[in-house]
CSV table of C-alpha atoms in Angstrom, one decimal:
chain,number,residue,atom,x,y,z
K,1,MET,CA,160.0,74.9,172.8
K,2,ASP,CA,162.5,74.8,175.7
K,3,LEU,CA,161.0,74.9,179.2
K,4,GLY,CA,162.8,75.2,182.5
K,5,LEU,CA,160.8,73.7,185.4
K,6,LEU,CA,161.7,74.8,188.9
K,7,TYR,CA,162.4,71.4,190.5
K,8,SER,CA,162.7,70.0,194.0
K,9,GLY,CA,162.7,66.2,193.5
K,10,GLY,CA,159.3,66.1,195.3
K,11,LYS,CA,156.1,64.7,193.9
K,12,ASP,CA,154.5,67.9,192.8
K,13,SER,CA,157.3,69.2,190.6
K,14,THR,CA,157.9,65.7,189.2
K,15,LEU,CA,154.2,65.4,188.3
K,16,ALA,CA,154.3,68.8,186.7
K,17,ALA,CA,157.3,67.7,184.6
K,18,LEU,CA,155.3,64.6,183.4
K,19,LEU,CA,152.3,66.8,182.5
K,20,LEU,CA,154.5,69.0,180.3
K,21,ALA,CA,156.7,66.4,178.8
K,22,ASP,CA,154.7,65.8,175.6
K,23,PHE,CA,154.5,69.5,174.8
K,24,TYR,CA,157.9,71.0,175.7
K,25,ASP,CA,161.6,70.1,175.9
K,26,VAL,CA,161.7,70.1,179.7
K,27,THR,CA,164.8,70.8,181.7
K,28,LEU,CA,164.4,70.3,185.5
K,29,VAL,CA,166.1,73.3,187.2
K,30,THR,CA,167.0,73.1,190.8
K,31,ALA,CA,167.7,76.4,192.5
K,32,HIS,CA,169.9,76.5,195.6
K,33,PHE,CA,172.0,78.8,197.8
K,34,GLY,CA,175.2,76.7,197.9
K,35,VAL,CA,174.5,76.1,201.6
K,36,THR,CA,174.1,72.3,201.4
K,37,ASP,CA,174.5,69.7,198.7
K,38,ASP,CA,170.7,68.8,198.8
K,39,TRP,CA,170.3,69.9,195.2
K,40,LYS,CA,172.1,66.7,194.2
K,41,ASN,CA,169.0,64.7,195.4
K,42,ALA,CA,167.0,66.5,192.6
K,43,ARG,CA,169.7,65.6,190.1
K,44,ASP,CA,169.4,61.9,191.1
K,45,THR,CA,165.6,62.1,190.5
K,46,ALA,CA,166.1,63.8,187.2
K,47,GLU,CA,168.4,60.9,186.2
K,48,ALA,CA,165.9,58.3,187.4
K,49,THR,CA,163.1,59.9,185.4
K,50,GLY,CA,165.2,60.7,182.3
K,51,PHE,CA,164.8,64.4,182.3
K,52,ASP,CA,167.5,67.0,181.5
K,53,PHE,CA,168.8,68.7,184.6
K,54,GLU,CA,170.5,72.0,185.6
K,55,ALA,CA,171.3,73.4,189.0
K,56,VAL,CA,171.4,77.2,189.4
K,57,GLU,CA,172.7,79.2,192.4
K,58,LEU,CA,170.5,81.9,193.7
K,59,ASP,CA,171.5,85.2,195.2
K,60,HIS,CA,172.5,84.7,198.8
K,61,ASP,CA,170.8,87.9,199.8
K,62,ALA,CA,167.5,86.3,199.1
K,63,ALA,CA,168.2,83.6,201.6
K,64,VAL,CA,169.2,86.2,204.2
K,65,THR,CA,166.1,88.2,203.7
K,66,ALA,CA,163.9,85.1,203.8
K,67,VAL,CA,165.4,83.9,207.1
K,68,GLU,CA,165.0,87.4,208.6
K,69,ARG,CA,161.3,87.4,207.6
K,70,MET,CA,160.7,83.9,208.9
K,71,VAL,CA,162.2,84.8,212.3
K,72,GLU,CA,160.2,88.1,212.5
K,73,ASP,CA,157.0,86.4,211.4
K,74,GLY,CA,157.4,83.2,213.5
K,75,TYR,CA,156.2,81.2,210.4
K,76,PRO,CA,157.8,80.4,207.1
K,77,ARG,CA,155.2,81.6,204.6
K,78,ASN,CA,156.5,85.0,203.6
K,79,GLY,CA,160.2,83.9,203.6
K,80,ILE,CA,159.5,81.0,201.3
K,81,GLN,CA,157.3,83.2,199.1
K,82,HIS,CA,160.2,85.7,198.8
K,83,VAL,CA,162.7,82.9,197.7
K,84,HIS,CA,160.2,81.4,195.3
K,85,LEU,CA,159.7,84.7,193.4
K,86,HIS,CA,163.4,85.2,193.3
K,87,ALA,CA,163.9,81.7,192.0
K,88,LEU,CA,161.3,82.3,189.2
K,89,GLU,CA,163.1,85.5,188.2
K,90,THR,CA,166.4,83.6,188.1
K,91,VAL,CA,165.1,80.7,185.9
K,92,ALA,CA,163.2,83.2,183.7
K,93,ALA,CA,166.6,84.8,182.9
K,94,MET,CA,168.2,81.5,181.8
K,95,GLY,CA,167.1,81.7,178.2
K,96,PHE,CA,164.2,79.2,178.1
K,97,ASP,CA,161.1,79.9,176.0
K,98,ALA,CA,158.9,79.0,179.0
K,99,ILE,CA,159.3,78.4,182.7
K,100,ALA,CA,157.1,76.5,185.1
K,101,ASP,CA,156.8,75.4,188.7
K,102,GLY,CA,155.0,72.7,190.7
K,103,THR,CA,152.5,74.9,192.6
K,104,ARG,CA,149.1,73.2,193.2
K,105,ARG,CA,145.6,74.7,193.4
K,106,ASP,CA,145.4,74.1,197.1
K,107,ASP,CA,148.9,75.3,198.1
K,108,ARG,CA,148.9,78.3,200.5
K,109,VAL,CA,152.5,79.0,199.8
K,110,PRO,CA,154.1,79.8,197.4
K,111,THR,CA,151.4,81.6,195.5
K,112,VAL,CA,151.9,83.7,192.3
K,113,SER,CA,149.1,86.0,191.4
K,114,ARG,CA,147.8,86.3,187.9
K,115,ALA,CA,149.3,89.9,187.8
K,116,GLN,CA,152.7,88.6,189.0
K,117,ALA,CA,152.5,85.8,186.4
K,118,GLN,CA,151.7,88.3,183.6
K,119,SER,CA,154.5,90.7,184.8
K,120,LEU,CA,157.1,87.8,184.8
K,121,GLU,CA,155.9,86.9,181.2
K,122,ASP,CA,156.1,90.4,179.9
K,123,ARG,CA,159.4,91.4,181.4
K,124,HIS,CA,161.2,88.2,180.3
K,125,ASP,CA,159.3,87.5,177.1
K,126,ILE,CA,158.5,84.0,178.2
K,127,ASP,CA,155.5,81.9,179.1
K,128,TYR,CA,155.1,81.1,182.8
K,129,ILE,CA,153.1,77.9,183.3
K,130,VAL,CA,151.7,76.3,186.4
K,131,PRO,CA,150.6,72.9,185.2
K,132,LEU,CA,149.1,71.8,188.6
K,133,SER,CA,147.3,75.0,189.2
K,134,GLY,CA,144.0,73.4,188.2
K,135,PHE,CA,144.6,70.2,190.2
K,136,GLY,CA,143.4,69.8,193.8
K,137,ARG,CA,145.2,67.8,196.4
K,138,GLY,CA,143.1,64.6,195.8
K,139,ALA,CA,143.7,64.6,192.0
K,140,VAL,CA,147.5,65.2,192.6
K,141,ASP,CA,147.7,62.3,195.1
K,142,ARG,CA,145.8,59.9,192.7
K,143,LEU,CA,148.0,60.8,189.7
K,144,VAL,CA,151.2,60.5,191.8
K,145,ALA,CA,150.1,57.1,193.1
K,146,ALA,CA,149.5,56.0,189.5
K,147,THR,CA,152.8,57.2,188.1
K,148,LEU,CA,155.6,57.8,190.7
K,149,ASP,CA,157.5,55.9,193.3
K,150,VAL,CA,157.7,58.2,196.3
K,151,GLU,CA,159.3,58.3,199.8
K,152,SER,CA,157.6,60.4,202.3
K,153,GLY,CA,158.3,61.6,205.9
K,154,PRO,CA,159.1,64.5,208.1
K,155,SER,CA,161.0,67.4,206.5
K,156,ASP,CA,164.3,66.7,208.3
K,157,GLU,CA,164.4,63.0,207.2
K,158,ILE,CA,163.5,63.2,203.6
K,159,ARG,CA,166.1,63.6,200.8
K,160,LYS,CA,164.9,66.6,198.8
K,161,ALA,CA,166.1,69.7,197.2
K,162,ASP,CA,163.6,72.5,197.8
K,163,TYR,CA,164.6,75.7,199.5
K,164,GLU,CA,163.3,74.6,202.8
K,165,ALA,CA,166.2,72.4,203.8
K,166,GLU,CA,168.8,75.2,203.1
K,167,LEU,CA,166.6,77.8,204.8
K,168,ARG,CA,166.3,75.5,207.9
K,169,THR,CA,170.1,75.2,207.9
K,170,LEU,CA,170.7,78.9,207.7
K,171,LEU,CA,168.1,79.5,210.3
K,172,ALA,CA,169.8,77.1,212.7
K,173,ARG,CA,173.2,78.6,211.9
K,174,GLU,CA,172.2,82.2,212.6
K,175,HIS,CA,169.4,81.8,215.2
K,176,GLY,CA,170.1,78.4,216.9
K,177,ALA,CA,168.7,75.0,216.1
K,178,GLU,CA,165.7,75.5,218.4
K,179,THR,CA,164.4,78.3,216.1
K,180,ILE,CA,163.6,75.7,213.4
K,181,ASP,CA,160.8,74.1,215.4
K,182,GLU,CA,159.5,77.6,216.3
K,183,VAL,CA,159.3,78.7,212.7
K,184,PHE,CA,158.4,75.5,210.8
K,185,PRO,CA,155.4,73.5,211.7
K,186,ALA,CA,156.0,69.7,211.4
K,187,HIS,CA,154.9,68.6,208.0
K,188,GLU,CA,155.4,65.7,205.5
K,189,GLN,CA,157.7,66.0,202.6
K,190,THR,CA,158.1,63.7,199.6
K,191,TYR,CA,161.0,62.6,197.4
K,192,VAL,CA,160.5,60.8,194.1
K,193,THR,CA,162.7,57.8,193.4
K,194,GLY,CA,161.4,56.9,189.9
K,195,PHE,CA,158.4,55.8,188.0
K,196,THR,CA,155.9,53.1,189.0
K,197,GLU,CA,156.1,49.9,186.9
K,198,ARG,CA,152.7,50.8,185.4
K,199,ARG,CA,154.1,54.1,184.0
R,1,MET,CA,140.5,56.7,186.0
R,2,ASP,CA,137.5,57.9,183.9
R,3,LEU,CA,137.4,61.6,183.2
R,4,GLY,CA,134.5,63.5,181.6
R,5,LEU,CA,135.7,66.8,179.9
R,6,LEU,CA,133.2,69.5,179.2
R,7,TYR,CA,133.8,69.9,175.5
R,8,SER,CA,133.0,72.5,172.8
R,9,GLY,CA,135.1,71.5,169.8
R,10,GLY,CA,137.2,74.7,170.3
R,11,LYS,CA,140.9,75.0,170.8
R,12,ASP,CA,140.9,75.3,174.6
R,13,SER,CA,138.9,72.3,175.4
R,14,THR,CA,140.7,70.2,172.8
R,15,LEU,CA,144.1,71.2,174.2
R,16,ALA,CA,142.8,70.4,177.7
R,17,ALA,CA,141.9,66.9,176.4
R,18,LEU,CA,145.4,66.4,175.0
R,19,LEU,CA,147.0,67.5,178.3
R,20,LEU,CA,145.0,64.9,180.2
R,21,ALA,CA,145.1,62.0,177.7
R,22,ASP,CA,148.2,60.3,179.2
R,23,PHE,CA,146.7,60.3,182.7
R,24,TYR,CA,143.0,59.6,182.3
R,25,ASP,CA,140.6,57.7,180.1
R,26,VAL,CA,139.1,60.9,178.7
R,27,THR,CA,135.5,61.2,177.4
R,28,LEU,CA,134.6,64.4,175.7
R,29,VAL,CA,131.2,65.5,176.9
R,30,THR,CA,129.2,68.1,175.0
R,31,ALA,CA,126.4,69.7,176.9
R,32,HIS,CA,123.5,71.2,175.0
R,33,PHE,CA,119.9,72.3,175.3
R,34,GLY,CA,118.5,70.5,172.3
R,35,VAL,CA,117.9,73.9,170.7
R,36,THR,CA,120.2,73.4,167.7
R,37,ASP,CA,122.3,70.4,166.3
R,38,ASP,CA,125.5,72.3,167.0
R,39,TRP,CA,126.7,69.6,169.5
R,40,LYS,CA,127.3,67.4,166.4
R,41,ASN,CA,130.3,69.7,165.5
R,42,ALA,CA,131.9,68.6,168.7
R,43,ARG,CA,131.2,65.0,168.0
R,44,ASP,CA,133.0,65.4,164.6
R,45,THR,CA,136.1,66.8,166.3
R,46,ALA,CA,136.0,64.0,168.8
R,47,GLU,CA,136.1,61.6,165.9
R,48,ALA,CA,138.9,63.4,164.2
R,49,THR,CA,141.0,63.4,167.3
R,50,GLY,CA,140.2,59.9,168.4
R,51,PHE,CA,138.5,60.7,171.8
R,52,ASP,CA,135.4,59.0,173.2
R,53,PHE,CA,132.4,61.3,173.0
R,54,GLU,CA,129.1,61.7,174.8
R,55,ALA,CA,126.4,64.4,174.4
R,56,VAL,CA,124.3,65.3,177.4
R,57,GLU,CA,121.2,67.5,177.5
R,58,LEU,CA,121.0,70.2,180.1
R,59,ASP,CA,117.9,71.5,182.0
R,60,HIS,CA,116.1,73.9,179.7
R,61,ASP,CA,115.4,76.1,182.8
R,62,ALA,CA,119.1,76.9,182.9
R,63,ALA,CA,119.0,78.3,179.4
R,64,VAL,CA,115.9,80.4,180.2
R,65,THR,CA,117.5,81.8,183.3
R,66,ALA,CA,120.7,82.6,181.4
R,67,VAL,CA,118.9,84.4,178.6
R,68,GLU,CA,116.9,86.5,181.1
R,69,ARG,CA,120.1,87.5,182.9
R,70,MET,CA,121.9,88.4,179.7
R,71,VAL,CA,119.0,90.6,178.6
R,72,GLU,CA,118.8,92.3,182.0
R,73,ASP,CA,122.6,92.8,182.2
R,74,GLY,CA,123.1,93.8,178.6
R,75,TYR,CA,126.2,91.5,178.5
R,76,PRO,CA,126.6,87.7,178.5
R,77,ARG,CA,129.0,87.1,181.4
R,78,ASN,CA,126.6,86.1,184.2
R,79,GLY,CA,124.3,84.1,181.9
R,80,ILE,CA,127.2,82.0,180.5
R,81,GLN,CA,128.6,81.6,184.1
R,82,HIS,CA,125.2,80.2,185.2
R,83,VAL,CA,125.0,77.7,182.3
R,84,HIS,CA,128.7,76.6,182.9
R,85,LEU,CA,128.1,75.8,186.6
R,86,HIS,CA,124.9,73.9,185.7
R,87,ALA,CA,126.8,72.0,183.0
R,88,LEU,CA,129.6,71.1,185.5
R,89,GLU,CA,127.0,69.8,188.0
R,90,THR,CA,125.4,67.8,185.2
R,91,VAL,CA,128.7,66.2,184.1
R,92,ALA,CA,129.7,65.6,187.7
R,93,ALA,CA,126.5,63.4,188.1
R,94,MET,CA,127.4,61.2,185.1
R,95,GLY,CA,129.5,58.7,187.1
R,96,PHE,CA,133.1,59.8,186.1
R,97,ASP,CA,136.0,59.6,188.6
R,98,ALA,CA,137.0,63.1,187.6
R,99,ILE,CA,135.6,65.9,185.5
R,100,ALA,CA,137.4,68.8,183.7
R,101,ASP,CA,136.8,71.9,181.6
R,102,GLY,CA,138.9,74.0,179.2
R,103,THR,CA,139.0,77.3,181.2
R,104,ARG,CA,142.2,79.2,180.9
R,105,ARG,CA,144.1,81.4,183.4
R,106,ASP,CA,143.2,84.5,181.5
R,107,ASP,CA,139.5,83.8,180.9
R,108,ARG,CA,137.1,86.3,182.5
R,109,VAL,CA,134.2,84.0,182.0
R,110,PRO,CA,133.4,81.3,183.0
R,111,THR,CA,135.3,81.3,186.3
R,112,VAL,CA,135.1,78.7,189.0
R,113,SER,CA,136.5,79.8,192.4
R,114,ARG,CA,138.6,77.5,194.5
R,115,ALA,CA,135.7,77.2,197.0
R,116,GLN,CA,133.2,76.3,194.2
R,117,ALA,CA,135.7,73.7,192.9
R,118,GLN,CA,136.1,72.2,196.4
R,119,SER,CA,132.3,72.1,196.8
R,120,LEU,CA,131.8,70.3,193.5
R,121,GLU,CA,134.4,67.7,194.4
R,122,ASP,CA,133.0,67.1,197.9
R,123,ARG,CA,129.4,66.8,196.9
R,124,HIS,CA,130.0,64.5,194.0
R,125,ASP,CA,133.1,62.6,195.4
R,126,ILE,CA,135.0,63.4,192.2
R,127,ASP,CA,138.1,65.4,191.2
R,128,TYR,CA,137.4,68.6,189.3
R,129,ILE,CA,140.4,69.5,187.1
R,130,VAL,CA,141.1,72.6,185.1
R,131,PRO,CA,144.2,71.6,183.1
R,132,LEU,CA,144.6,75.1,181.4
R,133,SER,CA,144.2,77.0,184.6
R,134,GLY,CA,148.0,77.6,184.8
R,135,PHE,CA,148.4,78.5,181.1
R,136,GLY,CA,148.2,82.1,179.9
R,137,ARG,CA,146.9,83.1,176.5
R,138,GLY,CA,150.3,83.1,174.8
R,139,ALA,CA,151.2,79.6,176.1
R,140,VAL,CA,147.8,78.2,174.9
R,141,ASP,CA,148.2,79.8,171.5
R,142,ARG,CA,151.7,78.4,171.0
R,143,LEU,CA,150.6,74.9,172.1
R,144,VAL,CA,147.6,75.0,169.9
R,145,ALA,CA,149.7,76.1,166.9
R,146,ALA,CA,152.0,73.2,167.5
R,147,THR,CA,149.3,70.5,167.9
R,148,LEU,CA,145.9,71.4,166.4
R,149,ASP,CA,144.4,72.4,163.0
R,150,VAL,CA,142.0,75.2,163.8
R,151,GLU,CA,139.4,77.3,161.9
R,152,SER,CA,138.7,80.7,163.4
R,153,GLY,CA,136.3,83.5,162.8
R,154,PRO,CA,133.3,85.4,164.1
R,155,SER,CA,130.9,83.5,166.5
R,156,ASP,CA,128.1,83.3,163.9
R,157,GLU,CA,130.2,81.8,161.2
R,158,ILE,CA,132.2,79.1,163.1
R,159,ARG,CA,131.0,75.6,163.6
R,160,LYS,CA,131.2,75.0,167.3
R,161,ALA,CA,129.3,73.4,170.1
R,162,ASP,CA,129.6,75.6,173.1
R,163,TYR,CA,126.5,77.0,174.9
R,164,GLU,CA,126.9,80.4,173.2
R,165,ALA,CA,125.4,79.4,169.9
R,166,GLU,CA,122.3,77.9,171.5
R,167,LEU,CA,121.9,80.9,173.9
R,168,ARG,CA,122.2,83.2,170.9
R,169,THR,CA,119.4,81.3,169.1
R,170,LEU,CA,117.2,81.4,172.2
R,171,LEU,CA,117.9,85.1,172.6
R,172,ALA,CA,116.9,85.8,169.0
R,173,ARG,CA,113.8,83.7,169.3
R,174,GLU,CA,112.5,85.3,172.5
R,175,HIS,CA,113.8,88.9,172.2
R,176,GLY,CA,114.5,89.5,168.5
R,177,ALA,CA,117.6,89.0,166.4
R,178,GLU,CA,118.8,92.5,167.1
R,179,THR,CA,119.2,91.6,170.8
R,180,ILE,CA,122.2,89.3,169.9
R,181,ASP,CA,124.4,92.2,168.9
R,182,GLU,CA,123.3,94.2,172.0
R,183,VAL,CA,124.3,91.4,174.4
R,184,PHE,CA,127.2,89.7,172.7
R,185,PRO,CA,130.3,91.8,171.8
R,186,ALA,CA,131.8,90.6,168.5
R,187,HIS,CA,134.6,88.1,169.2
R,188,GLU,CA,136.6,85.3,167.5
R,189,GLN,CA,135.7,81.7,168.0
R,190,THR,CA,137.7,78.6,167.1
R,191,TYR,CA,136.8,75.1,165.9
R,192,VAL,CA,139.3,72.3,165.8
R,193,THR,CA,139.4,70.1,162.7
R,194,GLY,CA,142.2,67.7,163.7
R,195,PHE,CA,145.8,67.4,164.7
R,196,THR,CA,148.7,69.1,162.9
R,197,GLU,CA,151.0,66.8,160.9
R,198,ARG,CA,153.7,67.3,163.5
R,199,ARG,CA,151.5,65.9,166.3
């Protein structure tokens, strides 16, 4: 069965790929808005870990709506949630038998409710799988330490390919660089460079 | 890392074991009340699939409380939930680094909330993992068909080792055989006999 996994190059979505690799033909799919070339970081991780890779361009309107919401709200949650749901719809339409993402049990955003998951599955006739949905933060950290080589640091220093970098760029372009710090609280990001030797 | 997986010999908990097998040293743990020898069915499946196995006896009071609740309620949900939480506490105290169960996204019972999961992890200093929590019914059925040989049929005809068989026996013993049909709606059970040839 062919599975498309929404992929950022970070530890969560890479671990999700490993969990599914024995059961599906996994393609890592990085969704982007064509705003930056950050998606190429995810392609590099896909190469380093031996997974198939595809990039897919999202509807620019989704980025515009997300940035508007983030500025209105003063925090990124609803904007990122909007883009994530749009990205899932986009990957669901690519012809895979199943799609997946790297959301963890303890993530506050994005979240996909059971009803949203069922709707996605029914409308696209696919399975939508969240392999880390039953793993807490501690379990994920321990599995990552055992399997992946990871760089980590502040969001603006880490090579990565999630929506956040592009949304930050758009935010700065349209509302000024100072808006980034107003909307996004400082937090750590991760970028996977390959497998540990033990793997 | 040593992981104890609460195990019934059915398709869900067997698939959960396969999902975790690359990442943990998995021991299948079948919890029982010493009422019947049904736990030996799970031991047979553990042998057929090559997993380590342990049986653990639960507190008989949990079965008594569960049966009382089921008779009061007229349906099994709260009684089974009570036994499942007691079984998780029991396996959590066995010394594993992590514990798991075979609950699926679409299960209505048992359910363990995020807060209950976090409490279990904090009190026992373990990870509690629900590997099928992000898999819907369709995805589970397709993965099972690809990996496991399964018998299925009505609850009273299928070899299995979940709590239900023992609770049904206790219910009949204390409240009469006719109570079983009053409390338990007819439903299909599964029992795993081994891997498919393709696996």
